[in-house]
Amino acid sequence: MSRGLVIGAFLTLVFVALACVSFLWVPYDIETLQIPNKLKTPNLNHWLGTDHFGRDILSMVMMGARTSIAVALLAVGIGMAIGVPLGLFSAARRGSFLDEIIMRGNDLIFAFPSLVIAILITAVFGASAVNAIVAIGIFNIPVFARLTRAVALPLWERDFVLSARVCGKSETRISVEHIFPNIMNLMIVQGTIQFSLGILAEASLSYIGLGAQPPTASWGRMLADAQTLVSIAPHVALVPGLAILLMVLGLNLMGDGLRDRFDPRIKKNRT
Amino acid sequence: MHKLLLLATVGAVALIAGGSTAQTNITVAIQLEPPNLDPTGGAAQAIDSVLYSNVFEGLTRFDGDGAVVPGVAKNWDISNDGTIYTFNLHSNVMFHDGTSMDAEDVKFSLDRARSDDSTNAQKGLFAGITDVTVVDSATVKVTLDQPNGSFLFNMAWGDAVIVAPESIENIASNPIGTGAFEFSDWVQGDRLELVRNDAYWGTHAALETATFRFISDPTAAFAAVMAEDVDVFVGFPAPENLPQFEADSRFQVLVGNTEGETILSTNNKMPPFDNLLVRKAVAHAIDRQAIIDGAMFGYGTPIGTHFAPHNPDYVDLLANSPFDPVRAKALLAEAGFPNGFTTTLKLPPPSYARRGGEIIASQLRQVGINAEISNLEWSQWLEEVFKAKDFGLSIVSHTEPMDIGIYANPEYYFQYDNADFQALMVELNATADPAGRTALLAEAQTIISEDYVNGYLFELAVATVAKAGVRGLWVNQPTAAVDLTVVSWAD
């Protein structure tokens, strides 16, 4: 196992654990503001200090991890749930009119700058976590659809698919029973990478006020709130910034590590 | 020895810099860019911020303390019954396009503002005028339907400035006034430039040119001042950064009061806020000091009614709504909401609203009211809250001076409809006697405070950050204005 994979998995697990623990317990209630307690530097009571409303930053980071992970996970989920079947279908009907329509439709979505469209969607339908999920999720669809089609196509030429056809299995059954299990690894690798992009997208949207609305904690909004305080209380900006950095770094390292292990194309090159 | 050396150095630097010639240009930043340049047609404050007193003048004007002083009118006589005002105008007043300003222009301006198809944002200022007569070129007679104690005050507003029929057509893009500065150039989205009017009728300005810049983002504002890209920032948007400027000898920080009553606007027609008990509960659920400390970093004065605390007629009614969550809960139960309710809290962009909103939502949650925050841009806020009245709660600062009269308009966005109050305002407008006005204003303040029309939070403070050498800036904001006519640089 590569060192990157271990470090990445560890960082990711830390944040996932923080998010899980936040369901049961956080050091302080972040919905109760303690104004007299504001902008405290890290100390024994508040390990990461307090923000401009006197909220405990560690608690905010824990709750924010929950928001980030939930939004990114659901967004990737949307992308996979729609993108993978589309890709499988396209590969099964390769060269057909429907295949063309699906893939050109994906190109169309790809052609738009994703964050700008996400801003448009949240601005039109109102800023909320749900709309952020949908906005980010839509742009995950072509990623998965293309990848699925690309890796499924050569499989259709393989002998085991041929024998399945000889047995009289329908294209749908072959896709589900033979193609999909063979590309699942790659989907997980891609999912990890998309997950880290989802975290970044959520942070960007809430940074400009279009993600989860207060009082829901969000790393991007913590960063935005801390902007004017950087010169007075640097820790208020540093902590959410580091949280985003470490989480995304962890996921990327993990994604790379997983790809090294699971992507057959890369394996071949290495050996 | 050190001191001598320092003196010598300073002297040398001064010599290099060209002796004692003071700087004659200034760059002023304000938060919002004006949408157009017609103070008699647009409601946006930013128009007055740039043009009031600098480019346009009225019969009377506000000075930096909020007192009403003569403008283009030298003086005036008031008839004994208080209904006829005869203004004597300065005789040598010229518009920037070279035409002279005389009684005809005054008649034109007032008639235009009060006409049926007028787009003036403050038409109420002119409502009592029944006739404007030109006596001679330097004298104009204004007849009112009844005595109006605040008529001279009304004429000092930016909405009542004198404009000329010759230049009115393009006023929105090329404002022609009588002030000490002429409009020179407006690069939309970037800057607006004024140059000194050397044919000014009064005391000439010390500055030769002035550039306005528009920076609403608090971080960008901080950077622009720190980097000395701007000389003055009027209405600095990030109160948390003020101590840093105070500690820096390059800058001076002026903190003054405004006419901005910051209120938790409550939709009085929307259930459950149509119930007095609910509004009272909200008032008791709010901890004003926490909001001032948390949102404004301590800058602001708590208010108990819709009136500026620095006004001599202010009545301290904070005792009507002390912070008392237990009482608030009891009131909610009495109103039939023992488990609270859910409503909307729509917030415009300024930090007093965004930050104050988070604090108020947290305070309301303590008594069981779930206020769902949605952050709006100004245009959305005007559309949804101000025009469509589609809101439960909102936070906004009402910066017009002496604007308690808005409570007499049942169509105004918070939809307060009280016939007694409306009658009181009619009586107030007809009263010129100062003692009588004070009593009526006190009664008006008390009525809206005891009806808990809105949550009264605090009087907005205004912070001006300027380079240490700038003199003559207004500390207070009696009206939205950046009066540069008396601003100069120290030698």
XYZ file of C-alpha atoms in Angstrom, chain B residues 45-473:
429
model
C -28.884 57.417 -0.942
C -25.687 57.124 -2.923
C -26.904 59.914 -5.218
C -26.950 62.337 -2.296
C -23.710 60.945 -0.914
C -21.915 62.110 -4.032
C -23.877 65.194 -5.074
C -25.479 66.763 -1.992
C -24.015 70.185 -1.281
C -21.109 69.450 -3.642
C -23.020 69.786 -6.905
C -26.600 70.553 -5.930
C -27.930 73.052 -3.425
C -31.395 73.757 -2.088
C -33.050 76.793 -0.564
C -31.753 75.595 2.776
C -29.205 72.929 3.632
C -28.014 70.765 6.520
C -24.695 71.516 8.104
C -22.532 68.790 9.627
C -24.456 68.880 12.906
C -27.843 68.494 11.255
C -28.844 72.137 11.785
C -30.771 73.770 8.931
C -28.800 76.721 7.530
C -29.394 78.975 4.499
C -28.547 77.551 1.078
C -29.145 79.517 -2.096
C -31.745 81.454 -0.108
C -30.006 84.292 1.733
C -32.804 84.558 4.280
C -36.571 84.276 4.494
C -39.660 85.833 6.050
C -42.492 83.778 7.438
C -45.969 85.277 7.555
C -47.625 85.517 10.938
C -49.994 82.635 10.285
C -47.035 80.480 9.224
C -48.358 79.650 5.761
C -46.370 82.006 3.512
C -42.594 81.743 3.201
C -40.852 84.501 1.256
C -37.314 83.470 0.290
C -34.711 86.078 -0.669
C -32.204 84.431 -2.962
C -28.525 85.135 -3.395
C -28.292 87.219 -6.559
C -25.066 85.892 -8.064
C -25.847 82.190 -8.196
C -24.990 80.498 -11.487
C -25.622 76.979 -12.704
C -22.571 75.100 -13.957
C -23.753 75.465 -17.545
C -23.520 79.243 -17.207
C -27.209 80.034 -16.846
C -28.206 82.048 -13.816
C -30.188 80.637 -10.934
C -33.146 82.835 -10.091
C -36.664 82.674 -8.684
C -37.959 81.054 -11.886
C -35.658 78.072 -11.283
C -36.897 77.752 -7.705
C -40.500 77.792 -8.907
C -39.638 75.242 -11.597
C -37.906 72.924 -9.118
C -40.668 73.005 -6.515
C -43.500 72.740 -9.034
C -41.749 69.852 -10.742
C -41.228 67.989 -7.474
C -44.842 68.368 -6.348
C -46.536 67.793 -9.692
C -48.780 64.762 -10.155
C -46.363 63.005 -12.485
C -43.340 63.770 -10.324
C -40.998 60.871 -9.661
C -39.539 62.497 -6.566
C -38.782 59.835 -3.957
C -39.898 62.112 -1.103
C -42.993 63.749 -2.541
C -44.335 64.120 0.988
C -41.834 66.920 1.577
C -43.736 69.104 -0.883
C -47.265 67.968 -0.065
C -48.310 71.112 1.788
C -47.265 73.545 -0.950
C -50.275 75.106 -2.686
C -48.543 77.800 -4.688
C -45.090 79.039 -5.671
C -44.964 82.616 -6.941
C -42.082 84.531 -8.461
C -42.092 88.012 -6.890
C -38.980 89.220 -8.676
C -35.877 87.478 -9.933
C -34.384 87.234 -6.427
C -37.544 86.674 -4.428
C -39.886 83.724 -4.382
C -43.033 83.237 -2.329
C -44.159 79.756 -1.243
C -47.695 79.315 0.079
C -48.615 76.329 2.237
C -52.101 74.966 2.891
C -51.419 75.079 6.636
C -48.515 75.979 8.918
C -45.723 73.405 8.660
C -43.096 73.501 11.377
C -40.681 71.398 9.399
C -40.929 73.205 6.061
C -37.418 74.703 6.173
C -36.095 71.305 7.270
C -37.893 69.670 4.333
C -36.335 72.134 1.891
C -32.864 71.093 3.086
C -33.264 67.505 1.850
C -31.334 66.331 -1.165
C -34.661 65.679 -2.869
C -35.518 69.404 -2.723
C -32.448 70.826 -4.470
C -32.798 73.517 -7.122
C -32.485 72.370 -10.722
C -32.765 74.278 -13.981
C -35.301 73.716 -16.783
C -32.428 74.135 -19.285
C -30.515 71.091 -18.016
C -33.222 68.912 -16.512
C -33.464 66.528 -19.434
C -30.044 64.962 -18.936
C -29.822 65.407 -15.191
C -29.571 61.672 -14.557
C -26.295 61.427 -16.465
C -25.061 65.025 -16.493
C -26.099 66.758 -13.272
C -25.993 70.570 -13.512
C -26.345 72.324 -10.175
C -25.158 75.452 -8.444
C -22.667 73.928 -5.995
C -18.996 74.499 -5.330
C -18.113 71.479 -7.479
C -19.025 70.662 -11.063
C -19.689 67.184 -12.271
C -16.908 66.141 -14.608
C -16.932 62.444 -15.435
C -18.594 59.200 -14.426
C -17.034 55.906 -15.445
C -19.778 53.542 -14.370
C -18.590 50.773 -12.118
C -15.323 52.561 -11.436
C -15.303 56.221 -10.432
C -17.044 59.574 -10.532
C -15.103 62.823 -10.781
C -15.908 66.353 -9.661
C -13.908 69.512 -10.349
C -13.997 72.816 -8.516
C -16.515 75.388 -9.739
C -14.409 78.549 -10.027
C -17.505 80.655 -10.659
C -19.084 79.576 -7.377
C -21.217 82.250 -5.695
C -20.067 81.458 -2.155
C -16.810 80.478 -0.531
C -14.755 78.493 -3.015
C -13.737 74.971 -2.160
C -10.129 74.312 -1.190
C -9.973 71.125 -3.248
C -9.576 71.334 -7.013
C -10.679 67.843 -7.903
C -12.448 65.049 -6.121
C -12.804 61.427 -7.198
C -15.429 59.114 -5.764
C -14.851 55.381 -5.765
C -17.328 52.676 -4.837
C -16.244 49.751 -2.690
C -18.859 47.691 -0.905
C -16.830 44.598 -0.036
C -15.445 44.981 3.520
C -12.204 43.180 2.712
C -11.579 45.284 -0.374
C -12.423 48.406 1.628
C -9.847 47.495 4.245
C -7.210 46.838 1.615
C -7.947 50.072 -0.280
C -7.560 52.233 2.821
C -4.509 50.383 4.141
C -2.765 50.660 0.775
C -3.690 54.375 0.717
C -5.476 53.935 -2.599
C -8.218 56.169 -1.224
C -7.787 59.224 0.996
C -11.127 58.992 2.739
C -13.649 56.190 3.235
C -17.029 57.488 4.363
C -19.170 54.762 5.884
C -16.413 52.205 6.358
C -18.152 48.818 6.200
C -16.058 46.733 8.629
C -16.260 48.067 12.213
C -13.931 45.292 13.397
C -11.032 46.921 11.526
C -11.423 50.389 13.051
C -9.104 49.803 16.051
C -6.312 48.982 13.596
C -6.743 52.308 11.810
C -6.948 54.117 15.129
C -3.628 52.627 16.140
C -2.021 53.659 12.850
C -0.699 57.228 12.800
C -1.263 57.465 9.035
C -5.012 57.523 9.590
C -7.733 59.219 11.567
C -10.999 57.539 12.452
C -14.149 59.614 12.927
C -17.092 57.827 14.473
C -20.318 59.775 14.390
C -24.021 59.210 14.511
C -26.429 58.917 11.630
C -30.153 59.209 11.219
C -30.198 55.435 10.683
C -32.642 53.689 12.967
C -31.757 50.042 12.546
C -34.874 48.009 13.099
C -36.104 44.455 12.964
C -38.789 45.232 10.392
C -41.890 43.231 11.132
C -44.664 42.548 8.671
C -47.608 43.798 10.744
C -50.190 42.313 8.366
C -48.703 38.829 8.269
C -49.881 36.368 10.943
C -48.714 35.865 13.620
C -47.151 39.346 13.645
C -50.607 40.937 13.359
C -50.890 39.996 17.031
C -49.505 42.662 19.369
C -48.519 40.016 21.939
C -46.305 38.251 19.392
C -44.548 41.495 18.429
C -44.085 42.275 22.112
C -42.629 38.812 22.676
C -40.157 39.369 19.836
C -39.146 42.715 21.369
C -38.426 41.055 24.702
C -36.502 38.215 23.067
C -33.928 40.607 21.595
C -30.728 41.467 23.417
C -29.720 44.781 21.813
C -26.301 44.991 23.439
C -25.347 41.570 22.087
C -26.325 42.718 18.602
C -24.355 45.966 18.872
C -21.307 44.124 20.220
C -21.551 41.165 17.876
C -22.562 42.835 14.626
C -21.117 46.323 15.035
C -18.212 45.633 17.400
C -19.698 48.047 19.912
C -20.490 50.946 17.571
C -24.148 51.957 17.906
C -26.652 53.299 20.431
C -29.616 51.186 21.568
C -33.014 52.671 20.692
C -36.480 51.888 22.019
C -38.440 53.618 19.279
C -38.033 54.899 15.741
C -36.190 58.120 16.574
C -32.607 59.297 16.629
C -31.234 59.410 20.205
C -29.139 62.525 19.490
C -32.290 64.451 18.547
C -33.447 66.705 21.424
C -37.008 65.365 21.012
C -35.945 61.746 21.553
C -37.755 59.878 24.308
C -35.912 56.984 25.935
C -38.362 54.087 25.671
C -35.906 51.239 26.114
C -37.790 50.306 29.290
C -40.695 49.103 27.126
C -38.688 46.231 25.749
C -35.869 45.025 27.990
C -34.191 41.721 27.148
C -36.304 39.156 28.997
C -36.603 35.739 27.292
C -38.782 34.318 30.078
C -41.324 37.089 29.616
C -41.107 36.620 25.846
C -41.974 32.942 26.196
C -44.897 33.778 28.480
C -46.174 36.330 25.979
C -45.913 33.813 23.151
C -47.897 31.292 25.191
C -50.504 33.951 25.926
C -50.730 34.726 22.219
C -51.418 31.073 21.511
C -47.938 29.977 20.434
C -46.586 28.055 23.430
C -44.298 26.104 21.091
C -43.289 29.108 19.038
C -43.621 29.305 15.254
C -41.571 29.501 12.088
C -41.113 32.663 10.060
C -38.724 34.191 7.536
C -35.867 36.605 8.207
C -34.788 38.262 4.954
C -31.493 40.083 5.139
C -29.987 42.723 2.808
C -26.179 42.767 2.291
C -24.796 45.218 4.912
C -22.995 43.548 7.790
C -25.356 45.047 10.375
C -28.121 43.018 8.722
C -26.206 39.832 7.901
C -24.441 39.545 11.234
C -27.291 41.071 13.217
C -29.610 38.574 11.532
C -27.614 35.590 12.704
C -27.591 36.958 16.238
C -31.319 37.725 16.245
C -32.147 34.318 14.782
C -30.182 32.748 17.615
C -31.946 34.915 20.206
C -35.378 34.158 18.758
C -34.584 30.443 18.774
C -34.111 30.676 22.542
C -37.785 31.584 22.933
C -38.986 29.072 20.373
C -39.302 31.239 17.265
C -37.589 29.675 14.280
C -36.568 32.480 11.927
C -35.275 31.037 8.668
C -32.553 33.283 7.314
C -32.322 34.102 3.640
C -29.646 36.483 2.432
C -30.738 38.805 -0.378
C -28.997 41.284 -2.629
C -30.340 44.856 -2.450
C -32.341 44.510 -5.668
C -33.946 41.284 -4.433
C -34.634 42.883 -1.059
C -36.368 45.867 -2.683
C -38.433 43.509 -4.821
C -39.414 40.873 -2.253
C -39.514 42.804 1.006
C -40.049 46.459 0.162
C -42.387 46.116 -2.814
C -44.042 42.687 -2.568
C -44.107 42.716 1.275
C -43.346 39.010 1.191
C -41.500 38.637 4.481
C -42.003 37.952 8.167
C -38.980 39.749 9.553
C -36.145 41.739 8.033
C -33.387 44.009 9.290
C -32.726 47.379 7.739
C -31.476 50.783 8.745
C -33.826 53.681 7.968
C -31.361 56.459 7.308
C -33.697 59.294 6.311
C -33.749 62.092 8.902
C -36.915 62.491 11.005
C -38.747 59.718 9.231
C -41.247 58.717 11.923
C -43.930 59.777 9.430
C -43.484 56.476 7.554
C -45.575 54.868 10.294
C -48.563 56.914 9.128
C -48.477 55.208 5.729
C -50.322 51.861 5.944
C -48.934 50.941 2.515
C -45.337 51.161 3.726
C -43.625 47.780 3.674
C -44.085 46.944 7.367
C -47.813 47.719 6.944
C -48.603 49.420 10.241
C -52.137 50.785 10.132
C -53.164 52.872 13.130
C -55.700 55.678 12.589
C -54.721 57.405 15.848
C -51.112 57.591 14.764
C -52.069 58.869 11.325
C -54.187 61.617 12.924
C -51.277 62.498 15.187
C -48.962 62.940 12.192
C -51.462 65.243 10.500
C -51.599 67.288 13.687
C -47.797 67.324 13.929
C -47.403 68.616 10.398
C -49.790 71.456 11.196
C -47.952 72.444 14.362
C -45.180 75.005 14.162
C -44.836 75.753 17.876
C -41.677 73.944 19.130
C -43.095 72.905 22.514
C -46.229 71.542 20.867
C -44.136 69.613 18.343
C -41.984 68.117 21.084
C -45.071 66.866 22.907
C -46.588 65.403 19.743
C -43.325 63.730 18.732
C -43.030 62.220 22.196
C -46.548 60.845 21.887
C -45.805 59.437 18.432
C -42.629 57.723 19.645
C -44.523 56.248 22.570
C -47.360 54.896 20.413
C -45.107 52.955 18.051
C -42.953 51.748 20.920
C -45.951 50.435 22.860
C -47.465 48.923 19.732
C -44.132 47.124 19.169
C -44.532 47.851 15.453
C -40.965 46.804 14.732
C -38.126 45.535 16.858
C -36.113 48.669 17.627
C -32.454 47.751 17.703
C -29.909 50.535 17.520
C -28.967 53.830 15.927
C -26.405 53.133 13.256
C -23.019 54.705 13.766
C -21.002 55.898 10.800
C -17.255 55.489 10.679
C -15.117 57.632 8.425
C -11.529 56.557 7.963
C -9.312 59.242 6.462
C -5.659 60.017 6.016
C -4.403 62.010 8.979
C -4.004 65.224 6.965
C -7.599 65.582 5.807
C -9.534 68.388 7.523
C -13.151 69.445 7.516
C -14.919 66.104 7.076
